[in-house]
Every structure is written in C-alpha cells, then in structure tokens.
XYZ file of C-alpha atoms in Angstrom:
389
model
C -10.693 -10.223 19.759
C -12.767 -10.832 16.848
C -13.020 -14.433 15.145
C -10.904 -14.412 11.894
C -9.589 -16.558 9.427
C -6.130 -15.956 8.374
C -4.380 -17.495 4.856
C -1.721 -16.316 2.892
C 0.571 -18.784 0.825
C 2.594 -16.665 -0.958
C 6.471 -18.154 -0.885
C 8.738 -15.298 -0.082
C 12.627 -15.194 -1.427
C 14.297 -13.175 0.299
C 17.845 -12.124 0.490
C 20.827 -11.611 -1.735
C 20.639 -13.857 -5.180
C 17.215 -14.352 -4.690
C 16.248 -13.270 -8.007
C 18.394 -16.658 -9.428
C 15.358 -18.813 -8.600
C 12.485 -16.879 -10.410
C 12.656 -18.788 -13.751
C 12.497 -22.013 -11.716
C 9.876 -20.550 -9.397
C 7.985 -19.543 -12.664
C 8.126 -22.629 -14.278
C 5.845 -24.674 -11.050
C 2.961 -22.319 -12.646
C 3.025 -21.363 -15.760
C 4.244 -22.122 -19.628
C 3.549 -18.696 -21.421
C 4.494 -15.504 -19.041
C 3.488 -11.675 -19.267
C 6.706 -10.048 -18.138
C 4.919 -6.458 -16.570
C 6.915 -3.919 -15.752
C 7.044 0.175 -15.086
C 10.146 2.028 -17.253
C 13.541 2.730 -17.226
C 14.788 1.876 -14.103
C 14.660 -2.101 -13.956
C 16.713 -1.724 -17.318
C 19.222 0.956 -15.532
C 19.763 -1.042 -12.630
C 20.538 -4.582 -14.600
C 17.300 -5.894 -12.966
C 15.832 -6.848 -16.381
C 18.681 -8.793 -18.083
C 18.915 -11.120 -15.004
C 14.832 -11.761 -14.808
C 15.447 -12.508 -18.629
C 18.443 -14.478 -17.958
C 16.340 -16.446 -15.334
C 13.476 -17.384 -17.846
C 15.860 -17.982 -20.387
C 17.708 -20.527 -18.685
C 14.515 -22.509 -17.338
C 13.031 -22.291 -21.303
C 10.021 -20.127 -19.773
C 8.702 -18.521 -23.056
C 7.128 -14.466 -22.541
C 5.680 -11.680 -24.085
C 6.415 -8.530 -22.672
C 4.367 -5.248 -21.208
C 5.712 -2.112 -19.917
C 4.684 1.158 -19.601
C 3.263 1.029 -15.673
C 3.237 4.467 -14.334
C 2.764 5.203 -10.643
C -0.749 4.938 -9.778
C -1.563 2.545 -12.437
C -3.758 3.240 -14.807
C -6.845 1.237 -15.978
C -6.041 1.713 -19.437
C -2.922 -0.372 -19.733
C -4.342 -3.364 -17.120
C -6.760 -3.247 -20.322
C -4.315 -3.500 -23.022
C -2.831 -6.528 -20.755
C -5.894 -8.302 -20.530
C -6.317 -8.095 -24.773
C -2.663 -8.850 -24.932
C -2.974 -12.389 -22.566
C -5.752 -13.512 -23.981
C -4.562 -12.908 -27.870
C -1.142 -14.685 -26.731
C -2.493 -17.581 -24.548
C -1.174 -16.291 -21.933
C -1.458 -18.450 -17.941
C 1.488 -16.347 -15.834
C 2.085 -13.095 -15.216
C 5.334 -11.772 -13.776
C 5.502 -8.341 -12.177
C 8.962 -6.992 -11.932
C 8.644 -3.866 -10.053
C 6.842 -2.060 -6.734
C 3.287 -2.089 -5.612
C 2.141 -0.049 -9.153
C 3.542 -2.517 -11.574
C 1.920 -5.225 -8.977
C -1.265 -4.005 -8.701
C -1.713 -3.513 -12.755
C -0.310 -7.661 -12.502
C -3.213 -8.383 -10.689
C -5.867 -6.120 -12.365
C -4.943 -8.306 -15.520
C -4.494 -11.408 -13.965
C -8.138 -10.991 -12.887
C -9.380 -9.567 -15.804
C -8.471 -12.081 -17.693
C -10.891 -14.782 -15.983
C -13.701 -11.783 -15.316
C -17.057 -11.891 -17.286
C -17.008 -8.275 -18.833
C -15.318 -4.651 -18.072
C -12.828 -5.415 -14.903
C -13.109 -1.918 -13.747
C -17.155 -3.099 -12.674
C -15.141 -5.160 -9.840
C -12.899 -1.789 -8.581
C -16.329 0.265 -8.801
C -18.938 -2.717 -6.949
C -17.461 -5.322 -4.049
C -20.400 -6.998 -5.107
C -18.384 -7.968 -8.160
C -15.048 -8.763 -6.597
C -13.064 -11.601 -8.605
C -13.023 -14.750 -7.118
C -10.524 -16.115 -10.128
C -7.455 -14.800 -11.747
C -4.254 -16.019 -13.668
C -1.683 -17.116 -11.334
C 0.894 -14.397 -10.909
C 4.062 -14.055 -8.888
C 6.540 -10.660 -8.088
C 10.205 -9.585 -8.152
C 9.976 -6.259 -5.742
C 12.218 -3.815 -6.745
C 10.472 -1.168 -3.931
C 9.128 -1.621 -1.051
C 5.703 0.070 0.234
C 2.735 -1.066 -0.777
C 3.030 -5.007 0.234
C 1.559 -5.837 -2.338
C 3.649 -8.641 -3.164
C 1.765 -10.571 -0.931
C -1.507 -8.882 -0.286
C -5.413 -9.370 -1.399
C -4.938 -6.258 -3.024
C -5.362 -4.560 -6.389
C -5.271 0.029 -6.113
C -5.936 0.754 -9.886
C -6.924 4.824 -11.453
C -9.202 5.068 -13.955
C -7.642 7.854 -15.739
C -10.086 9.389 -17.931
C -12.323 10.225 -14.541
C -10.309 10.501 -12.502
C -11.238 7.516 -9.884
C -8.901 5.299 -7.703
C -10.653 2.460 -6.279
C -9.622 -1.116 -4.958
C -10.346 -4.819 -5.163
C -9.770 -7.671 -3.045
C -9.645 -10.637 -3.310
C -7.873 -14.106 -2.162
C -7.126 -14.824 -5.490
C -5.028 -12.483 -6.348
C -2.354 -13.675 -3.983
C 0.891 -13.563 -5.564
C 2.227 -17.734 -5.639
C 5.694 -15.937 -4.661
C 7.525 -12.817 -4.341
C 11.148 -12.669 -5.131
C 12.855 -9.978 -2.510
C 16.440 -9.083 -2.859
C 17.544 -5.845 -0.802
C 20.139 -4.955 -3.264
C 17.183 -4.301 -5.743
C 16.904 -1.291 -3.611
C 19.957 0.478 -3.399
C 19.093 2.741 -6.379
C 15.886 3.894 -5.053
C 15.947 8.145 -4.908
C 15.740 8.846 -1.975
C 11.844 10.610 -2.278
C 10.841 7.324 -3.366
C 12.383 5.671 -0.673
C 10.409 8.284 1.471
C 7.437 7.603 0.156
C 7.272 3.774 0.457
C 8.360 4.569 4.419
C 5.286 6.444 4.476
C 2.912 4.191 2.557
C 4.320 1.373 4.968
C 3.445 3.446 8.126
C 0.204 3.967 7.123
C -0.802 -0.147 6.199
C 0.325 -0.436 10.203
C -1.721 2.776 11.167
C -4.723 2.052 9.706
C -5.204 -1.502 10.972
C -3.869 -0.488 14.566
C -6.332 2.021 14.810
C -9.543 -0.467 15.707
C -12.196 0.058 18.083
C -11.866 -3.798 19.223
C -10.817 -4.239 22.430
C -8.287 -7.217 23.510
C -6.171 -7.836 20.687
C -3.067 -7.038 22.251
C -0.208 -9.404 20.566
C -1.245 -7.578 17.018
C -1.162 -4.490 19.361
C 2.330 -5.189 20.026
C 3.038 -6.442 16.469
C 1.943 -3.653 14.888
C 4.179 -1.240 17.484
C 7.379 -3.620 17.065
C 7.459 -3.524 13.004
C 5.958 0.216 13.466
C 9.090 1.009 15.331
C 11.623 -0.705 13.008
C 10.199 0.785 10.106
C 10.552 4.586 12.325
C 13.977 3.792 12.918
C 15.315 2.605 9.578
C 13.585 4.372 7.070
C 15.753 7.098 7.657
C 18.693 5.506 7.872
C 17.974 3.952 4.091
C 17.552 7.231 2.957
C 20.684 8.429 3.859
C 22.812 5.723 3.690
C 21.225 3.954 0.357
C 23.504 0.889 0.500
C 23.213 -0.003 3.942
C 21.883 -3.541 3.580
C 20.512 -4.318 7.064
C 18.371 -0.914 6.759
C 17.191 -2.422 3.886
C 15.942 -5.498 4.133
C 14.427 -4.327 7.968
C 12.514 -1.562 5.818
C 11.647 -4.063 2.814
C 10.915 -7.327 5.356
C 8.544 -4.974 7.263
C 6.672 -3.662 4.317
C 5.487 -6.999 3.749
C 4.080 -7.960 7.194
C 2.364 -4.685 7.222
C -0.023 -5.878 4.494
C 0.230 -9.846 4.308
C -2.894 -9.629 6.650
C -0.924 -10.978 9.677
C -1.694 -8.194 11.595
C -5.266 -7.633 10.827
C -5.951 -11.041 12.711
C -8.775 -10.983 14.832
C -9.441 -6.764 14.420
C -11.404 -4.556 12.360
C -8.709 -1.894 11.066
C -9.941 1.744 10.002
C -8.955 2.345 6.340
C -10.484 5.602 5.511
C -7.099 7.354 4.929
C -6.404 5.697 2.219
C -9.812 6.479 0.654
C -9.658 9.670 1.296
C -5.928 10.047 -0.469
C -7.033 7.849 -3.227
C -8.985 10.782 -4.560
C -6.157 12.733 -3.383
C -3.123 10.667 -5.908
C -6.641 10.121 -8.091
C -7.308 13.725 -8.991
C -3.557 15.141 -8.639
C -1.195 11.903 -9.280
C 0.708 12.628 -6.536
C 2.440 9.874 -5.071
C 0.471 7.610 -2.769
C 2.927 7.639 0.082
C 3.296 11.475 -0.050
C -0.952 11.703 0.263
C -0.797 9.736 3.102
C 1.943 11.955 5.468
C -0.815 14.894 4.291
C -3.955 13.093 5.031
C -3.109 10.738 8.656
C -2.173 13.730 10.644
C -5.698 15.107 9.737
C -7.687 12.407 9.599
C -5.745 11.513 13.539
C -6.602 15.417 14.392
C -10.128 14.873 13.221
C -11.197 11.280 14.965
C -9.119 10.773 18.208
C -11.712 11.824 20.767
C -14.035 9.033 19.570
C -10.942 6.647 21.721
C -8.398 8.641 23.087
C -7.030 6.009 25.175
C -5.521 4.468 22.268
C -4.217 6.935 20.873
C -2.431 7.743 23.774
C -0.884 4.373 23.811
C 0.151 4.683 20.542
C 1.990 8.312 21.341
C 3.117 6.225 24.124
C 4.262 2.772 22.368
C 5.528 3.602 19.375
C 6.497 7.630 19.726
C 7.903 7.746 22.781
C 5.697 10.549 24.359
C 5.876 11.323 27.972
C 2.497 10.521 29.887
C 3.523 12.644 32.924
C 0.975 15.355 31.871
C -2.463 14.889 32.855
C -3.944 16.145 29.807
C -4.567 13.204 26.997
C -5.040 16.213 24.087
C -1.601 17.463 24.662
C -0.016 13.864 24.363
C -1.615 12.887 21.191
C -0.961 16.654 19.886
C 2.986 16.179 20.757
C 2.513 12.135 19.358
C 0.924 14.061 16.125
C 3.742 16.544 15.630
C 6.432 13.595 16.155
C 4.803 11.611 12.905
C 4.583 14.996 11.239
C 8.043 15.768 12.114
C 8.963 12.021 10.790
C 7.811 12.885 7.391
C 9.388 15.596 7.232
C 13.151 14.019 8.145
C 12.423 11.819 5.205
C 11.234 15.175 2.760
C 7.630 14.520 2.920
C 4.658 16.987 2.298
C 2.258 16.927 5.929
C -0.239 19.953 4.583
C -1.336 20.114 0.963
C -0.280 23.534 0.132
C 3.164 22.054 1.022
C 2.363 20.140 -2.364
C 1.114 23.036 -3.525
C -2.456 21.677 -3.620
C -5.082 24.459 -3.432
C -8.864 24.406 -2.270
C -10.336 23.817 -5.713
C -11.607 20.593 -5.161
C -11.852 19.904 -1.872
C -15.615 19.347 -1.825
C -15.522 17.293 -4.965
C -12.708 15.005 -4.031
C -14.965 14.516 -0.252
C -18.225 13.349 -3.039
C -16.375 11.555 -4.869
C -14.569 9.534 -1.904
C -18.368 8.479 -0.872
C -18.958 7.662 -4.934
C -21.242 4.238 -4.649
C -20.903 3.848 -0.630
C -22.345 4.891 2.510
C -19.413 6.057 4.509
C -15.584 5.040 4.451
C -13.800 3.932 7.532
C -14.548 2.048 10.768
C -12.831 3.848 13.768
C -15.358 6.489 12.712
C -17.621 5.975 10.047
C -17.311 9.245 7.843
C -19.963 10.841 5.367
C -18.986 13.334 2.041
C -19.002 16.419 4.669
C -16.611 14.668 7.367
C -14.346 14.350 4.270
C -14.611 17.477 3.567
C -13.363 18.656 7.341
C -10.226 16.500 7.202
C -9.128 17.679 3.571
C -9.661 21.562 4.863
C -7.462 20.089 8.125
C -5.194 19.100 5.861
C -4.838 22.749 4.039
C-alpha cells in the first residue's frame, strides 16, 4: 500500500426532503449565487421551483445560467465566468448531474484563474489551486462529481475533452434526494450505471500490491451498483434501488477508494476523444472502450483480473486456464451493458473507422502516455479503438 493523503469535506444530504435545506446550506457561503443548470428537465420535474423556493425563503439573491448540454462545453463555462464577475458573483449552485457540475466548477475556477481557464484543462502544470465556493443538488447520478476533485469540460470548436483537478473545487455540499431520480429515461439511467462502473474499474485496476480493504471496497459497491442498476431501470420508482445506485456513485469518485493505490485511468482518456469527437454520451463510450482496453492489457497482471472475474462476476475458477476466465468475466460486463441497452462495439453506435488514428493522436495531445496499469503510446490507442470496432 502506497502512502496517501485522503480529504474530502463535502457535507452530503441525502434522502427524501433533502433539497429543503439548500437555501440554508447556501447561505453559510455565499450572498450572490449563480443558479447553473442543463434544460428542460429540472423545470419538468418541479426540481426548479423548489431550489427557487429554497433561496427565496433564506433571502439568497441569484442570477441565473442554463443552457449545460451533456459533455459541457467550454464556451458556456466562459460566458459564466463573464457573467460572475460582471454580477459580483461568490456562489455557484449546480442543479443537475455531473455535466451541469463540472461546467460549476470550470467557472467557479475560472473566475479566480489568471487568464484563459481552458490553459488549466490543456497543462496540469496550470491546475487551479482557487475557485468560488460552489455546492450541488444531483438530479443524476454517475459521474460523482458532486463530491470529486474533478472538472471533464469539451472544447467544442476542436473538438478536445480534457480534465482538471484540483482540491479546490470540492463541492462545500451536495444535496441528494433519490426521488430527483425517478424521471430519469431509462438510457440515461444506463449510462450513469456505466459511468459509475467504470470510476470503480479504473481505480481497482492498480499494479500495487496489498491494498486489500479498497480491494474489497471497490468489489462490495461494484456489486451493489451490478445488482441495482438494473433494477432502477426497470422499476424507475423503486426507492431503495435508487438511493443504493445514487449513494454508490458517490463513493466511487469521493477518492475513498483510491486510498493508498495508483488507479489506471486511461479509459476514460481514451473515450474522452471518443464523447469529444462524436458527443456521445460518456457512460455509453465507456461500455465500448473497458471491454477493449481489459482485452488489450490483462496479460501485463492476470492474477487480478482473475480475481476480479472471480469477486465481483461470479466466474468459476475450476478451469485451469486464466484466459478463458477473464474472457467469460469480459463477456459478463459486456453482457451487463447490454441488459441496461448499452453500445459494447462502436459500430453498435454506428461509429465507423474514420478517425480512429486521429482520435489515438489526439488522446496523447501534450503527454507522454495515458494510463498506469500499462502505460499506452498514440499506436496502443490505436489497437484498443480497432478492438473496439
């Protein structure tokens, strides 16, 4: 086990009601408030009148910015950084999922950074180490970024999906009410499921030894999030499947279970260019690029990738041959996203060969190699998107 420090103070509300304490909550930080949020739904689903209710009541005065799409777009976390600092703005609000969160936090530290924000997604050399306080009412669950270091953001006009992180982009709270997700289609629920999966994947898959209890972690909420994903799907008011689904999508990226391990992390670089250069949905990338990436890297430690067909999928170790158990583990997760109406090969997204080689150059765009199980160059990219086919 590696030495590690671990902080995270983000105060989560969770449960039905929550959502009655977020003027209050908002008040501790902040006198002027950018309400962010996506489209239509929050105003469908009565979300928006009782956040507005909420502020109302505790005399928290806001200013207003929708418009976040999925994979959000560097353009509008612009227009918010003009608009908070024309309007004196010190809180930001994100009432949505990990999109409308991760444009929060590209303003919130945009705000505070010395020139064009999108240096800090393009350089780690530049990474924030200020940013507005800002705090979240999750209304989907998959990309924990309600109380994550973490900031995905597209830069739309070249097509580029990078990341920051940073400690100060923290969320002070995250406001978590089940119920919020009851409307969710049931694609989108899929997709969170999958984006979930993968935050657990990609940190179990380490190449340092003894760190069993996150082992075990990471196969307990793996396993709950296996077993009621679907059920959520299918049964969309089912409030225990929610919250188990929701509850786990935040440990999987509150950086609990990163403690004292190096995790891998090059699947999600690799499908950034993927939801980068087709805006496809981040979660459905990821069911088309694990398998491969898995297929690709699993002789460099078999051993724990058999017990992870073991742990968390259930795979009979009776045969002597570790390549069949992690094929039959492999076509268990492929067969998962598909239960839930997910695309595991791109054509099955109807993604063609075009760019292949360009998406693998641009995935090593301003660094060496991406992952740690295996560090991969442009060309080892290029094997696991033609995997993927």
């Amino acid at each position: 086990m590696n030495n590690f420090e671990f902080f995270n103070p983000t105060r989560i509300v969770f449960g039905r009601g929550a959502q009655a304490k977020t003027g209050a909550l908002v008040k501790q930080f902040g006198r002027k408030v950018l309400l962010h949020y996506g489209g239509g739904s929050i105003m469908r689903t009565g979300v928006y009148g009782q956040v507005i209710d909420s502020l109302k009541a505790e005399g928290v005065d806001y200013v207003e910015l929708g418009g976040v799409k999925p994979n959000p777009r560097l353009s509008l976390v612009r227009e918010g950084i003009e608009l908070c600092k024309r309007e004196g703005i010190d809180f930001i609000l994100a009432v949505g999922g990990g999109s409308t969160i991760d444009s929060a936090k590209g303003i919130a530290a945009g705000v505070l950074y010395d020139g064009d924000i999108w240096e800090a997604y393009m350089n780690p050399e530049k990474t924030p180490t200020r940013a507005l306080p800002l705090g979240v009412v999750l209304t989907i669950p998959a990309a924990g970024s309600e109380s994550s270091v973490g900031s995905v953001v597209t830069d739309e006009a070249n097509q580029l999906k990078r990341a920051i992180n940073s400690e100060c982009l923290i969320p002070r709270f995250a406001i978590m009410n089940p119920e919020y997700t009851f409307t969710l289609p049931a694609y989108q629920t899929a997709c969170g499921a999958s984006d979930i999966l993968a935050h657990m994947m990609e940190r179990y898959f380490t190449r340092v030894d003894h760190v069993d209890l996150t082992d075990r972690l990471i196969e307990g909420a793996m396993r709950t999030l296996i077993n009621y994903a679907p059920v959520a799907q299918a049964q969309p008011e089912n409030y225990d499947a929610r919250a188990e689904v929701m509850w786990t999508g935040t440990i999987a990226h509150n950086n609990l279970l990163d403690t004292g391990r190096i995790g891998d992390w090059a699947s999600h670089d690799i499908e950034h260019e993927l939801s980068g250069q087709y805006d496809i949905a981040h979660g459905a990338g990821l069911a088309i690029v694990f398998p491969a990436w898995m297929r690709y890297v699993y002789r460099d430690d078999v051993a724990r990738f058999v017990q992870y067909a073991q742990r968390v999928w259930d795979v009979d170790l009776s045969s002597a041959d570790p390549d069949a158990i992690v094929m039959e583990m492999i076509r268990r997760l492929e067969a998962w996203y598909k239960r839930l109406g997910l695309p595991v090969r791109l054509s099955d997204a109807g993604i063609g060969e075009e760019h292949l080689r360009l998406m693998a150059d641009r995935c090593l765009l301003g660094r060496e190699a991406v992952g740690n199980f295996r560090r991969l160059k442009a060309d080892d990219v290029y094997e696991i998107y033609k995997i993927a086919r």
